[in-house]
mmCIF file of C-alpha atoms in Angstrom:
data_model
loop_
_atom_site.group_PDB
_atom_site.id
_atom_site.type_symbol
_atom_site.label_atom_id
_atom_site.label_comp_id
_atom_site.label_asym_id
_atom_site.label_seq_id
_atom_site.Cartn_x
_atom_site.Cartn_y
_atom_site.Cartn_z
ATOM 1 C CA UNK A 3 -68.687 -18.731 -20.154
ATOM 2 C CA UNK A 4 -69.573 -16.610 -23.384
ATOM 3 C CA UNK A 5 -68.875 -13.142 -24.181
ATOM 4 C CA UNK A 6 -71.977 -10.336 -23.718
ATOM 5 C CA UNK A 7 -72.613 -7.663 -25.321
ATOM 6 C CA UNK A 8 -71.446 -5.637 -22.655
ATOM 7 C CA UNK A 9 -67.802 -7.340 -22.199
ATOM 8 C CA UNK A 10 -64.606 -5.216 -21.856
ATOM 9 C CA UNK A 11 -63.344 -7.422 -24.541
ATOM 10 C CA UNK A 12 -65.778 -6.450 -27.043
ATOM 11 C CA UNK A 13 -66.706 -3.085 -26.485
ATOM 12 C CA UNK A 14 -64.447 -0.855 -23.546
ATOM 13 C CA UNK A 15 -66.327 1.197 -21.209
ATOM 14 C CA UNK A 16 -67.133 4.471 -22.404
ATOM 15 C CA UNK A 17 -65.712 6.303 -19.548
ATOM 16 C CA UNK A 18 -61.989 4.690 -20.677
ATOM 17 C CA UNK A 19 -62.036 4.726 -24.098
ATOM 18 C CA UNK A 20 -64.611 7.023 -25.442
ATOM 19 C CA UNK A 21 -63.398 7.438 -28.687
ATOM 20 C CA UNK A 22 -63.747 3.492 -29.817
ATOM 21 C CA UNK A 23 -67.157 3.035 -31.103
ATOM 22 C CA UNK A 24 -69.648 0.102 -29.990
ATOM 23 C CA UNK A 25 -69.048 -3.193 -31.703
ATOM 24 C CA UNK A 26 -71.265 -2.014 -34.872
ATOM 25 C CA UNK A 27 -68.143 -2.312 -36.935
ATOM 26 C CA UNK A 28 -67.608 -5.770 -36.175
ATOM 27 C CA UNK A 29 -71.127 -6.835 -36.470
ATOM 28 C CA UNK A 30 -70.799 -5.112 -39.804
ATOM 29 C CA UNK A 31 -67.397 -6.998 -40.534
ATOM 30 C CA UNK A 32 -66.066 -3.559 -41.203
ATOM 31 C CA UNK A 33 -62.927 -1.708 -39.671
ATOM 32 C CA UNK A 34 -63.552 0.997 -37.586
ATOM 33 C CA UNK A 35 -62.357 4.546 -38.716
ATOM 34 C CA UNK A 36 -58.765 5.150 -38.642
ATOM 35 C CA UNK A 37 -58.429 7.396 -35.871
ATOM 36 C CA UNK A 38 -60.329 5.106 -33.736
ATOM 37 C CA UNK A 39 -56.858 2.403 -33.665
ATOM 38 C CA UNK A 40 -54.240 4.127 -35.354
ATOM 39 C CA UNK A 41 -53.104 5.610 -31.440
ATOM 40 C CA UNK A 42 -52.984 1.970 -30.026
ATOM 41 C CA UNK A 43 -51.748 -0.018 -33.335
ATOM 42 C CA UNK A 44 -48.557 2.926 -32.873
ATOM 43 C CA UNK A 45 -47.869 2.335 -29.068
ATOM 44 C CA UNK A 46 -47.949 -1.231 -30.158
ATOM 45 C CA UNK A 47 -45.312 -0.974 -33.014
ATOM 46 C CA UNK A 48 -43.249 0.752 -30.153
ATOM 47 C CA UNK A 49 -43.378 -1.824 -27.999
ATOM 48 C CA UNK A 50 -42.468 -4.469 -30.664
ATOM 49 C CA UNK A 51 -39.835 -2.005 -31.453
ATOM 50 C CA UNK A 52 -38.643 -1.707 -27.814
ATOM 51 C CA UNK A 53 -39.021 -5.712 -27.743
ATOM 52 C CA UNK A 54 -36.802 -6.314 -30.136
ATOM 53 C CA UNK A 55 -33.866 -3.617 -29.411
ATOM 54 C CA UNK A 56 -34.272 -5.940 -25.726
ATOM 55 C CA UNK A 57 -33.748 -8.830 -27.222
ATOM 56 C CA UNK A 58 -30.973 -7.577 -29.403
ATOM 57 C CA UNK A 59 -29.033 -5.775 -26.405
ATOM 58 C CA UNK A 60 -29.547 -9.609 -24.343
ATOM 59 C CA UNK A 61 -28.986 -12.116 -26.726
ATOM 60 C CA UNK A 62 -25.157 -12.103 -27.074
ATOM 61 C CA UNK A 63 -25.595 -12.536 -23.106
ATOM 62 C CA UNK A 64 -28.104 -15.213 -22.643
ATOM 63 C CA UNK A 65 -29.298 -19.229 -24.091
ATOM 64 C CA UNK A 66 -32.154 -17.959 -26.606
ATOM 65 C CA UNK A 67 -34.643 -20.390 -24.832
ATOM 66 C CA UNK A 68 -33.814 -18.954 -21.456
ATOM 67 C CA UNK A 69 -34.340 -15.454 -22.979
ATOM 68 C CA UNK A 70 -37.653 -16.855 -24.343
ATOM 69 C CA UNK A 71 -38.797 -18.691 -21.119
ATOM 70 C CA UNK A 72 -38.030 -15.266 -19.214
ATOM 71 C CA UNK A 73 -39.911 -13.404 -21.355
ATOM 72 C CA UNK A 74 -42.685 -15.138 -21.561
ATOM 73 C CA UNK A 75 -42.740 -15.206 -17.325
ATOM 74 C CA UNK A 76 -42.302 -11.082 -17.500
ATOM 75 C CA UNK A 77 -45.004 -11.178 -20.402
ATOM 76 C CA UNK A 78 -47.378 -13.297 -17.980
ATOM 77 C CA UNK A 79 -46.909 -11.306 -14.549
ATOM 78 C CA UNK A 80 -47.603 -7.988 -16.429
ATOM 79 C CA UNK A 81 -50.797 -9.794 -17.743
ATOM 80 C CA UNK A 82 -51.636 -11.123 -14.688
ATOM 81 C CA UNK A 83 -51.607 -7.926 -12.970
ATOM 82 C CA UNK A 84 -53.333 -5.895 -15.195
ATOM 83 C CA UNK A 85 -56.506 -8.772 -15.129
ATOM 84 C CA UNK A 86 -56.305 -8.344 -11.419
ATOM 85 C CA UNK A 87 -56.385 -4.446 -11.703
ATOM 86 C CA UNK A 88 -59.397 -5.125 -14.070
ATOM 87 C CA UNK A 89 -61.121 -7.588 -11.598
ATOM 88 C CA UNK A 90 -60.234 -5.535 -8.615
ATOM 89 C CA UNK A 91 -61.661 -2.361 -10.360
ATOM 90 C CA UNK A 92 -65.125 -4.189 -10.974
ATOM 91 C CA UNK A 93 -65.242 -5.873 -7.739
ATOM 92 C CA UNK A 94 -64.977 -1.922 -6.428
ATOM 93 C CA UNK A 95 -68.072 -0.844 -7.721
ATOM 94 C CA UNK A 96 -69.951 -2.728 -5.378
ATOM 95 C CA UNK A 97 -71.512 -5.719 -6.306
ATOM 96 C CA UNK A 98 -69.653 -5.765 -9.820
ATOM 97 C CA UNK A 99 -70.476 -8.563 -12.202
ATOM 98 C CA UNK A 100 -66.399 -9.774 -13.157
ATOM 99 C CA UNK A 101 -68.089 -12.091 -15.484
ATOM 100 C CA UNK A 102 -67.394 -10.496 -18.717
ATOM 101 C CA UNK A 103 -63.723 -9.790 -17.593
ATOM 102 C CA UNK A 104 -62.876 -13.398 -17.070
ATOM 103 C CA UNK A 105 -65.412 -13.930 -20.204
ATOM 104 C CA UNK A 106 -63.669 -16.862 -22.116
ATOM 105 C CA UNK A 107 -64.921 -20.331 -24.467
ATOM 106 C CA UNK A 108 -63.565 -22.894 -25.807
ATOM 107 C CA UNK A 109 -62.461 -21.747 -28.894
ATOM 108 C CA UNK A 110 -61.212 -18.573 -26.948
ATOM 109 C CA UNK A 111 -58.720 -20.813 -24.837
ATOM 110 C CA UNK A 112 -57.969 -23.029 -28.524
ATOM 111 C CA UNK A 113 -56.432 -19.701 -30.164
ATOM 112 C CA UNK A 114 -54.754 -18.256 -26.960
ATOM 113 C CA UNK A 115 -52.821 -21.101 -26.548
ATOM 114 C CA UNK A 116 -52.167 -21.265 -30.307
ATOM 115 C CA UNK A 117 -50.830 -17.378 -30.420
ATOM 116 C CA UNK A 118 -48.745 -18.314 -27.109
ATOM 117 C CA UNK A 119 -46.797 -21.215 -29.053
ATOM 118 C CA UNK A 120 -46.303 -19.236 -31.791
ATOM 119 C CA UNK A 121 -45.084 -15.961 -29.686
ATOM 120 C CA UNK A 122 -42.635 -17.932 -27.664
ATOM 121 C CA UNK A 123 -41.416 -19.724 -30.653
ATOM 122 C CA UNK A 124 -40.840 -16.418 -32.262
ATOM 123 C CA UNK A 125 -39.302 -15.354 -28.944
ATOM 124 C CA UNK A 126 -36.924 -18.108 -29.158
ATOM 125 C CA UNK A 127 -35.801 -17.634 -33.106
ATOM 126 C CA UNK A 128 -35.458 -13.690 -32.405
ATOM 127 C CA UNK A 129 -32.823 -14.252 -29.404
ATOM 128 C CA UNK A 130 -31.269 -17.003 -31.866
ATOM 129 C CA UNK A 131 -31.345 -14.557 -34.753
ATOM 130 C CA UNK A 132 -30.004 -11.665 -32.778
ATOM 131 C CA UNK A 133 -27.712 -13.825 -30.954
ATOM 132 C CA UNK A 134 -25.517 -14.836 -34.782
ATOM 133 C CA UNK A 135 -24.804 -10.783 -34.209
ATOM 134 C CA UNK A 136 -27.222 -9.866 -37.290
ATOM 135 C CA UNK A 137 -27.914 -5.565 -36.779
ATOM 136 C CA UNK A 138 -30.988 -4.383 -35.270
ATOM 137 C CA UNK A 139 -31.181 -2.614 -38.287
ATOM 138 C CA UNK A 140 -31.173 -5.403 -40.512
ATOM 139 C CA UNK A 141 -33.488 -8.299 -38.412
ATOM 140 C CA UNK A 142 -35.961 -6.735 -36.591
ATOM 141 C CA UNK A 143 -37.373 -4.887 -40.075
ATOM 142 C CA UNK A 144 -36.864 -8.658 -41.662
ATOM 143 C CA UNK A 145 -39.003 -10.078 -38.302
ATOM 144 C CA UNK A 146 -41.110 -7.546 -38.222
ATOM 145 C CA UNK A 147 -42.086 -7.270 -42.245
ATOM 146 C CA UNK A 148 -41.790 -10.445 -42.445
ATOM 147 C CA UNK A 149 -44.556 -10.583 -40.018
ATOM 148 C CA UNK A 150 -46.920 -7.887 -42.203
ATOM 149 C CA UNK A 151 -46.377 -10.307 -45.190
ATOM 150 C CA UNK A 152 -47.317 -13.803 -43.605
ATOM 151 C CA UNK A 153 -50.015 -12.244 -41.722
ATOM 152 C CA UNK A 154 -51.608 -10.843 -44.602
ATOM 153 C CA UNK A 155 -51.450 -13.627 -46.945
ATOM 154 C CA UNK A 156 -52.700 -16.097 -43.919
ATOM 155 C CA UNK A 157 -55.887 -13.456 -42.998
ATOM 156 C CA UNK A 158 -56.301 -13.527 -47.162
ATOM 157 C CA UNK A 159 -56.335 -17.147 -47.868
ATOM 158 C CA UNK A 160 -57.560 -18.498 -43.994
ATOM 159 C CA UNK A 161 -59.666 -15.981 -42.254
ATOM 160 C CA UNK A 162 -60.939 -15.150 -46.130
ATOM 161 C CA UNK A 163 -60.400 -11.036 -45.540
ATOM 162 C CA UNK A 164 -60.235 -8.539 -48.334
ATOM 163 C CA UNK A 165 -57.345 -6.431 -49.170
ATOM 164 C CA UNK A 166 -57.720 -4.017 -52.086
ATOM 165 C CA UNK A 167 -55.355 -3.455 -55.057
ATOM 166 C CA UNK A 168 -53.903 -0.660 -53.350
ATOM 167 C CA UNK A 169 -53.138 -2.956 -49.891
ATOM 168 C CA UNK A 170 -51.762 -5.520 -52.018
ATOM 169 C CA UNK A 171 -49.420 -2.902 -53.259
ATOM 170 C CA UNK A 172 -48.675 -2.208 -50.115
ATOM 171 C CA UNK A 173 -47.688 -5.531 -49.027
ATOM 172 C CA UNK A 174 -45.678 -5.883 -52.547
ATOM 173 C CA UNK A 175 -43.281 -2.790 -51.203
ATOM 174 C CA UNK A 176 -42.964 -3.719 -47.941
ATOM 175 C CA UNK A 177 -41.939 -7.190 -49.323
ATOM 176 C CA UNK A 178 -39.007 -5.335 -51.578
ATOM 177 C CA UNK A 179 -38.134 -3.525 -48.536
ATOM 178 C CA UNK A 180 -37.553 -6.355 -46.239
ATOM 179 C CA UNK A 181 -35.553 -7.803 -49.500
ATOM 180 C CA UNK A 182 -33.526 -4.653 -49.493
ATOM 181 C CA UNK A 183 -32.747 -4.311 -46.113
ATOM 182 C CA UNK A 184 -32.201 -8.001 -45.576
ATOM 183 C CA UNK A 185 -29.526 -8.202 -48.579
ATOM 184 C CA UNK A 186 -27.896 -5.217 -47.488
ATOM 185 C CA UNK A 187 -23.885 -5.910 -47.574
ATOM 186 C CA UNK A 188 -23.070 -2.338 -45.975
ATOM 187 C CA UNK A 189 -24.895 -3.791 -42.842
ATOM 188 C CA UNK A 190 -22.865 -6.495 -42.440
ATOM 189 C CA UNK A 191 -19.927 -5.613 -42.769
ATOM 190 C CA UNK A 192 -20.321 -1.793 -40.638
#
């Protein structure tokens, strides 16, 4: 099954998500204004943040793949639900099309089980790191910048995406701040 034009995935019914413009940007290969995503991409950085501080608080108490493997199950039943709320809501409408919710391809399937390897591998490492008793303070900027660095260079050199000067810059200081906060001796020994 392809994706429409008129998929959830692609562009969110107006009635939810008013503010998020059709897919114009994306035909355009452009980013959409940043007051359009800045709300989400923030809630999201506060649940990585909240993910990690959990996985910091559990790991001195649990087998880093057993953390991972119960993650990953909580991680799938909240996913699960929310796709039935999603089909359940269309079904409601009366004679709702749930096609583009369960809209999916090949290549679709390829990279979702591609991003879930890598997730629960980084799962597994971030009990493991967190477990050796390294602050919160110290690993999850190190995880998480780390993150910002490798995913920039990879969207640079594999998906081909432009960065300016200025971005590059960016990347440079977060790079010495991940240094800094990952060679700090004060940390390790407070």
């Amino acid at each position: 099954t392809g994706l429409s034009e008129s998929s959830p995935l692609l562009q969110p019914p107006a009635r939810q998500l008013s503010a998020i413009p059709s897919n114009e940007f994306m035909a355009a290969g452009e980013s959409p204004p940043l007051m359009v995503w800045i709300v989400p991409a923030l809630c999201c950085a506060m649940a990585y943040a909240l993910y990690n501080i959990f996985i910091k608080k559990g790991s001195s108490h649990i087998n880093p793949v057993l953390g991972g493997v119960i993650l990953q199950l909580v991680a799938a039943a909240l996913g699960g639900c929310l796709l039935s709320f999603l089909i359940l809501q269309e079904t409601n409408k009366g004679g709702g099309d749930i096609g583009n919710i369960v809209a999916y391809d090949k290549e679709g399937i390829f990279w979702a089980v591609l991003a879930g390897l890598a997730v629960g591998t980084a799962e597994i490492v971030s009990f493991l790191v967190s477990s050796m008793g390294v602050q919160a303070m110290q690993s999850i900027p190190v995880i998480i910048g780390g993150s910002v660095l490798f995913g920039t260079v990879i969207g640079a050199v594999a998906l081909h995406e432009d960065l300016s000067l200025r971005g590059w810059g960016g990347v440079l200081l977060i790079s010495i701040g991940i240094s800094l906060v990952g060679l700090d001796s004060e940390g390790e020994m407070g």
